[in-house]
C-alpha cells in the first residue's frame, strides 16, 4: 500500500522509505525441506526444477543461518500466486522458506529473529509475518491494525515471469532514475498519511494514497536508464475500469507492484457487487485474494 522500492543499505538490508503492506491470505507459498537424494542441493517451485542461478541464490541465502556442516537438501515449494509476476511470490516464498528451515534444522528461532533473517532474503518478506505491517527505515518491523475489513482481487494481465526481476529493476531505479529522490520524499509523506488514514478508518484516503504511491513508484522505471515499464496497455485498461467504477460511485482503488497485474483494493462488504461489475468489464482472469 506504500511500496518498498529501493535499498538504502544492503548490509543490513534497509529500505529508503518506510513502507506498509497488507498480506493476502488466500495467496500462499508452502515449502517443505527433505534430505536430497542426490549429492546436490535442489530447489523446486510447483514441481519445476529451478535453474542453477536460482538454486545458488536460495542456497546462499539459507547458508547465512543454517548449520555449516548441513546435509544436502531438496526444497520443494508450491506457490498459489504466479511466480515472479509482480504478485509478491518472493515475499511469501522467502517467508515460507525461512519457516521451513527453522523447522527442518531445529533452529528454534523466535518470530522476531525469523523476521530479521527473512529480510535478508527478500526485504518485503519481513512484512508478511503480519497481516498489516510496516518496515521502517531503521529496519524495524511493526505490526499494525485497522478495523476496516479489506478485500483485494487481481485483474490478471500476465502470469508469466517478468523479464526483469524486482531486485534488478529496483537497483536500476536507485542508480539512475531522475525522479528517485522525489519518489523517496513522497513515499515518506505517503507513509505518514497512510498510517493516519488507517488509524481513522478512512478508506477513501487509504485508497487515494495506495493509488498515487503505486503510480509514482512505476514512474521511476520510466525515468531510469535504460527506461522500462512493468505496465502494459492492458494494465492501463484495468486501471481505467477501476477509475470508471469509482466515478460511478463504487469504492475501489488500484495498485500494482513490480509487474503488470492490477490489484483492486476494496472493502469486503462491497466484494460481491464489485466482482459482478468488474467481471462485466474485464474478460480475463480475476484472482480473489482474501475470502
Ligand atoms: P515477485 O513479483 O513474484 O515477488 P520477484 O522478481 O520479486 O517477483 O521475485 C521472484 C523470485 O522470488 C524468484 O525468482 C525466486 O527467487 C523467489 N521466489 C519465488 N517464489 C519462491 C518460493 N516459493 N520459495 C523461494 N523463493 C521464491
Short mmCIF file of C-alpha atoms and ligand atoms in Angstrom, two decimals:
data_model
loop_
_atom_site.label_atom_id
_atom_site.label_comp_id
_atom_site.label_asym_id
_atom_site.label_seq_id
_atom_site.Cartn_x
_atom_site.Cartn_y
_atom_site.Cartn_z
CA UNK A 1 0.00 0.00 0.00
CA UNK A 2 3.13 2.13 0.41
CA UNK A 3 5.81 0.47 -1.67
CA UNK A 4 9.27 -0.72 -0.77
CA UNK A 5 11.24 0.41 -3.77
CA UNK A 6 14.95 0.82 -3.19
CA UNK A 7 17.54 -0.36 -0.68
CA UNK A 8 19.29 2.37 1.29
CA UNK A 9 21.73 -0.25 2.57
CA UNK A 10 22.44 -3.84 1.59
CA UNK A 11 24.06 -4.97 4.81
CA UNK A 12 21.93 -4.79 6.83
CA UNK A 13 19.07 -4.54 4.34
CA UNK A 14 17.34 -1.21 4.91
CA UNK A 15 14.68 0.49 2.79
CA UNK A 16 14.93 4.08 1.55
CA UNK A 17 11.42 4.82 2.77
CA UNK A 18 9.14 3.31 5.38
CA UNK A 19 6.68 1.01 3.65
CA UNK A 20 3.47 -0.77 4.50
CA UNK A 21 1.63 -3.82 3.24
CA UNK A 22 -1.49 -5.91 3.53
CA UNK A 23 -0.99 -9.68 3.46
CA UNK A 24 -3.25 -11.59 1.10
CA UNK A 25 -4.14 -14.73 2.96
CA UNK A 26 -5.59 -16.69 0.03
CA UNK A 27 -2.32 -16.40 -1.85
CA UNK A 28 0.23 -18.62 -0.18
CA UNK A 29 3.54 -20.42 -0.54
CA UNK A 30 4.01 -23.83 1.04
CA UNK A 31 7.55 -25.06 1.45
CA UNK A 32 8.89 -28.40 2.55
CA UNK A 33 12.52 -29.43 3.01
CA UNK A 34 13.72 -33.02 2.65
CA UNK A 35 17.08 -34.72 2.56
CA UNK A 36 18.37 -34.57 -1.01
CA UNK A 37 18.55 -37.92 -2.76
CA UNK A 38 21.35 -36.63 -4.97
CA UNK A 39 24.67 -35.07 -3.95
CA UNK A 40 23.35 -31.62 -4.72
CA UNK A 41 21.05 -29.09 -3.12
CA UNK A 42 17.86 -28.94 -5.14
CA UNK A 43 15.06 -26.41 -5.40
CA UNK A 44 11.64 -26.90 -6.99
CA UNK A 45 8.77 -24.44 -7.35
CA UNK A 46 5.45 -26.06 -8.29
CA UNK A 47 7.35 -29.27 -9.20
CA UNK A 48 9.56 -27.37 -11.64
CA UNK A 49 13.28 -27.79 -11.09
CA UNK A 50 14.81 -24.34 -10.70
CA UNK A 51 17.90 -23.39 -12.70
CA UNK A 52 21.41 -23.14 -11.22
CA UNK A 53 21.22 -19.38 -10.65
CA UNK A 54 18.00 -19.76 -8.67
CA UNK A 55 19.41 -22.64 -6.62
CA UNK A 56 22.59 -20.67 -5.95
CA UNK A 57 20.62 -17.60 -4.84
CA UNK A 58 18.45 -19.60 -2.45
CA UNK A 59 21.33 -21.67 -1.05
CA UNK A 60 23.50 -18.57 -0.49
CA UNK A 61 20.66 -17.11 1.49
CA UNK A 62 19.93 -20.11 3.69
CA UNK A 63 23.66 -20.71 4.29
CA UNK A 64 23.63 -17.50 6.33
CA UNK A 65 21.51 -19.03 9.06
CA UNK A 66 21.67 -22.83 8.76
CA UNK A 67 24.46 -25.13 10.11
CA UNK A 68 27.73 -25.08 8.11
CA UNK A 69 28.00 -28.84 8.05
CA UNK A 70 24.43 -29.46 6.97
CA UNK A 71 23.48 -32.31 4.64
CA UNK A 72 22.34 -31.58 1.06
CA UNK A 73 18.66 -30.73 0.91
CA UNK A 74 15.78 -30.67 -1.52
CA UNK A 75 13.49 -27.65 -1.16
CA UNK A 76 10.01 -28.17 -2.58
CA UNK A 77 7.84 -25.09 -2.70
CA UNK A 78 4.36 -24.50 -4.03
CA UNK A 79 3.15 -21.01 -4.85
CA UNK A 80 -0.53 -20.31 -5.30
CA UNK A 81 0.46 -16.99 -6.84
CA UNK A 82 2.11 -16.86 -10.24
CA UNK A 83 5.88 -16.77 -9.63
CA UNK A 84 7.80 -13.56 -10.43
CA UNK A 85 4.78 -11.80 -11.94
CA UNK A 86 4.53 -8.88 -9.54
CA UNK A 87 2.31 -10.64 -7.03
CA UNK A 88 4.99 -10.88 -4.33
CA UNK A 89 5.90 -14.54 -4.71
CA UNK A 90 9.32 -13.50 -3.38
CA UNK A 91 7.79 -12.29 -0.09
CA UNK A 92 5.60 -15.31 0.55
CA UNK A 93 8.20 -17.74 -0.82
CA UNK A 94 11.01 -16.35 1.31
CA UNK A 95 8.93 -16.33 4.47
CA UNK A 96 7.83 -19.93 3.83
CA UNK A 97 11.45 -20.96 3.20
CA UNK A 98 12.64 -19.37 6.43
CA UNK A 99 9.89 -21.13 8.40
CA UNK A 100 10.69 -24.45 6.70
CA UNK A 101 14.41 -24.09 7.56
CA UNK A 102 13.55 -23.24 11.15
CA UNK A 103 11.65 -26.49 11.39
CA UNK A 104 13.94 -28.79 9.38
CA UNK A 105 17.15 -27.66 11.10
CA UNK A 106 15.54 -27.26 14.55
CA UNK A 107 16.75 -23.66 14.75
CA UNK A 108 14.13 -22.71 17.36
CA UNK A 109 14.25 -19.04 16.38
CA UNK A 110 11.73 -16.54 17.71
CA UNK A 111 9.39 -14.72 15.31
CA UNK A 112 11.48 -11.59 15.74
CA UNK A 113 14.64 -13.47 14.75
CA UNK A 114 12.89 -15.09 11.78
CA UNK A 115 11.76 -11.66 10.60
CA UNK A 116 15.36 -10.42 10.68
CA UNK A 117 16.54 -13.46 8.71
CA UNK A 118 13.74 -13.25 6.17
CA UNK A 119 14.55 -9.65 5.32
CA UNK A 120 18.00 -10.67 4.08
CA UNK A 121 16.35 -12.96 1.51
CA UNK A 122 13.62 -10.58 0.36
CA UNK A 123 13.16 -7.20 2.00
CA UNK A 124 9.39 -7.15 1.74
CA UNK A 125 9.04 -10.67 3.21
CA UNK A 126 9.61 -9.26 6.70
CA UNK A 127 6.17 -7.67 6.49
CA UNK A 128 4.50 -10.96 5.55
CA UNK A 129 4.73 -12.16 9.13
CA UNK A 130 1.80 -9.89 9.93
CA UNK A 131 -1.47 -9.20 8.17
CA UNK A 132 -0.88 -5.46 8.18
CA UNK A 133 2.71 -4.41 8.70
CA UNK A 134 5.25 -1.69 8.14
CA UNK A 135 9.00 -1.86 7.64
CA UNK A 136 10.76 1.26 8.80
CA UNK A 137 13.95 2.99 7.68
CA UNK A 138 15.81 1.76 10.78
CA UNK A 139 14.95 -1.81 9.81
CA UNK A 140 12.31 -2.45 12.43
CA UNK A 141 9.05 -4.17 11.55
CA UNK A 142 5.80 -3.01 13.13
CA UNK A 143 2.53 -4.87 13.27
CA UNK A 144 -0.36 -2.52 12.54
CA UNK A 145 -4.08 -2.84 12.92
CA UNK A 146 -7.09 -1.29 11.28
CA UNK A 147 -10.71 -2.15 11.90
CA UNK A 148 -11.65 -1.92 8.22
CA UNK A 149 -12.21 -5.29 6.57
CA UNK A 150 -10.20 -5.07 3.34
CA UNK A 151 -10.67 -7.15 0.25
CA UNK A 152 -8.43 -7.46 -2.77
CA UNK A 153 -8.70 -9.03 -6.20
CA UNK A 154 -6.18 -9.24 -9.01
CA UNK A 155 -7.06 -8.38 -12.57
CA UNK A 156 -4.59 -10.71 -14.21
CA UNK A 157 -2.79 -9.17 -17.16
CA UNK A 158 0.07 -11.63 -17.47
CA UNK A 159 1.07 -14.55 -15.24
CA UNK A 160 4.44 -15.08 -16.90
CA UNK A 161 7.77 -14.48 -15.21
CA UNK A 162 8.70 -10.81 -15.61
CA UNK A 163 11.63 -10.05 -17.91
CA UNK A 164 13.47 -8.04 -15.29
CA UNK A 165 13.47 -9.17 -11.65
CA UNK A 166 12.32 -6.80 -8.92
CA UNK A 167 15.80 -6.80 -7.45
CA UNK A 168 17.45 -5.74 -10.71
CA UNK A 169 14.71 -3.21 -11.52
CA UNK A 170 14.88 -1.63 -8.09
CA UNK A 171 18.65 -1.36 -8.26
CA UNK A 172 18.50 0.30 -11.67
CA UNK A 173 15.96 2.83 -10.43
CA UNK A 174 18.05 3.65 -7.34
CA UNK A 175 21.11 4.19 -9.53
CA UNK A 176 19.60 6.03 -12.49
CA UNK A 177 16.00 7.26 -12.14
CA UNK A 178 15.90 11.02 -12.42
CA UNK A 179 12.94 11.21 -10.03
CA UNK A 180 14.17 8.68 -7.48
CA UNK A 181 14.73 11.20 -4.67
CA UNK A 182 11.32 12.67 -5.40
CA UNK A 183 9.86 9.17 -5.03
CA UNK A 184 11.58 8.65 -1.66
CA UNK A 185 10.42 12.02 -0.30
CA UNK A 186 6.84 11.49 -1.41
CA UNK A 187 6.77 7.87 -0.18
CA UNK A 188 7.84 9.08 3.27
CA UNK A 189 4.91 11.50 3.27
CA UNK A 190 2.57 8.82 1.93
CA UNK A 191 3.60 6.51 4.76
CA UNK A 192 2.70 9.06 7.44
CA UNK A 193 -0.60 9.87 5.72
CA UNK A 194 -1.39 6.16 5.29
CA UNK A 195 -0.85 5.40 8.97
CA UNK A 196 -3.12 8.27 9.83
CA UNK A 197 -5.80 7.11 7.39
CA UNK A 198 -5.62 3.55 8.77
CA UNK A 199 -5.99 4.86 12.30
CA UNK A 200 -9.03 6.87 11.28
CA UNK A 201 -10.55 4.05 9.19
CA UNK A 202 -10.61 6.49 6.28
CA UNK A 203 -10.94 4.14 3.33
CA UNK A 204 -11.12 6.89 0.73
CA UNK A 205 -7.80 8.32 1.90
CA UNK A 206 -6.24 4.84 2.13
CA UNK A 207 -7.27 4.16 -1.45
CA UNK A 208 -6.06 7.51 -2.78
CA UNK A 209 -2.63 7.09 -1.18
CA UNK A 210 -2.38 3.49 -2.39
CA UNK A 211 -3.01 4.55 -6.00
CA UNK A 212 -0.78 7.57 -6.10
CA UNK A 213 2.03 5.72 -4.37
CA UNK A 214 1.90 2.91 -6.93
CA UNK A 215 1.84 5.32 -9.85
CA UNK A 216 4.82 7.28 -8.56
CA UNK A 217 6.80 4.09 -7.96
CA UNK A 218 6.09 2.98 -11.52
CA UNK A 219 7.10 6.38 -12.89
CA UNK A 220 10.64 5.77 -11.59
CA UNK A 221 11.00 2.90 -14.05
CA UNK A 222 10.21 5.26 -16.95
CA UNK A 223 12.89 7.74 -15.90
CA UNK A 224 15.58 5.08 -15.38
CA UNK A 225 18.37 4.45 -17.88
CA UNK A 226 17.60 2.36 -19.78
CA UNK A 227 13.96 3.17 -19.13
CA UNK A 228 11.41 0.41 -18.86
CA UNK A 229 7.91 -0.27 -17.60
CA UNK A 230 6.25 -3.20 -15.88
CA UNK A 231 2.89 -1.88 -17.02
CA UNK A 232 1.29 -2.76 -20.35
CA UNK A 233 -1.70 -1.41 -22.27
CA UNK A 234 -3.84 -3.99 -20.52
CA UNK A 235 -2.62 -2.79 -17.11
CA UNK A 236 -3.90 0.67 -18.05
CA UNK A 237 -7.20 -0.83 -19.24
CA UNK A 238 -7.58 -2.49 -15.83
CA UNK A 239 -6.77 0.78 -14.02
CA UNK A 240 -9.36 2.55 -16.17
CA UNK A 241 -12.01 0.03 -15.18
CA UNK A 242 -11.32 0.79 -11.52
CA UNK A 243 -11.48 4.54 -12.17
CA UNK A 244 -14.71 4.16 -14.13
CA UNK A 245 -16.35 2.18 -11.35
CA UNK A 246 -15.22 4.76 -8.84
CA UNK A 247 -16.74 7.53 -10.94
CA UNK A 248 -19.96 5.52 -10.78
CA UNK A 249 -19.85 5.57 -7.00
CA UNK A 250 -18.14 2.25 -6.22
CA UNK A 251 -15.45 2.27 -3.54
CA UNK A 252 -12.37 0.73 -5.18
CA UNK A 253 -8.74 1.66 -5.84
CA UNK A 254 -5.90 0.06 -7.79
CA UNK A 255 -2.30 -0.75 -7.10
CA UNK A 256 0.47 -2.57 -8.97
CA UNK A 257 3.73 -3.97 -7.68
CA UNK A 258 6.72 -4.81 -9.84
CA UNK A 259 4.70 -6.48 -12.59
CA UNK A 260 1.81 -5.76 -14.97
CA UNK A 261 -1.02 -7.22 -12.87
CA UNK A 262 -3.50 -4.83 -11.32
CA UNK A 263 -4.79 -5.32 -7.80
CA UNK A 264 -8.06 -3.80 -6.69
CA UNK A 265 -8.44 -2.71 -3.08
CA UNK A 266 -11.95 -2.51 -1.68
CA UNK A 267 -13.96 -3.17 1.44
CA UNK A 268 -15.10 -6.76 1.93
CA UNK A 269 -18.72 -5.69 2.23
CA UNK A 270 -18.55 -4.48 -1.41
CA UNK A 271 -16.91 -7.64 -2.76
CA UNK A 272 -19.93 -9.26 -4.36
CA UNK A 273 -21.17 -6.21 -6.22
CA UNK A 274 -17.65 -5.20 -7.29
CA UNK A 275 -16.85 -8.65 -8.60
CA UNK A 276 -20.07 -8.58 -10.60
CA UNK A 277 -19.36 -5.13 -12.05
CA UNK A 278 -15.68 -5.79 -12.76
CA UNK A 279 -16.48 -9.12 -14.45
CA UNK A 280 -18.69 -7.27 -16.93
CA UNK A 281 -15.76 -5.08 -17.98
CA UNK A 282 -12.73 -7.37 -17.53
CA UNK A 283 -12.88 -10.56 -19.53
CA UNK A 284 -9.58 -12.02 -18.40
CA UNK A 285 -8.81 -13.94 -15.21
CA UNK A 286 -9.56 -12.48 -11.78
CA UNK A 287 -7.91 -13.86 -8.64
CA UNK A 288 -9.73 -13.35 -5.34
CA UNK A 289 -7.09 -12.72 -2.68
CA UNK A 290 -8.99 -12.61 0.58
CA UNK A 291 -12.20 -14.51 1.14
P1 LIG B 1 7.53 -11.31 -7.41
O1 LIG B 1 6.88 -10.12 -8.02
O2 LIG B 1 6.73 -12.54 -7.69
O3 LIG B 1 7.85 -11.15 -5.97
P2 LIG B 1 10.40 -11.09 -7.81
O4 LIG B 1 11.17 -10.83 -9.07
O5 LIG B 1 10.43 -10.04 -6.78
O6 LIG B 1 8.90 -11.45 -8.21
O7 LIG B 1 10.91 -12.40 -7.14
C1 LIG B 1 10.87 -13.63 -7.80
C2 LIG B 1 11.88 -14.52 -7.10
O8 LIG B 1 11.40 -14.85 -5.78
C3 LIG B 1 12.07 -15.86 -7.77
O9 LIG B 1 13.00 -15.76 -8.83
C4 LIG B 1 12.61 -16.69 -6.61
O10 LIG B 1 14.00 -16.46 -6.44
C5 LIG B 1 11.88 -16.11 -5.41
N1 LIG B 1 10.76 -16.99 -5.08
C6 LIG B 1 9.54 -17.02 -5.64
N2 LIG B 1 8.78 -17.99 -5.11
C7 LIG B 1 9.56 -18.60 -4.19
C8 LIG B 1 9.36 -19.70 -3.30
N3 LIG B 1 8.20 -20.34 -3.24
N4 LIG B 1 10.39 -20.06 -2.50
C9 LIG B 1 11.56 -19.39 -2.52
N5 LIG B 1 11.81 -18.34 -3.33
C10 LIG B 1 10.83 -17.96 -4.16
#
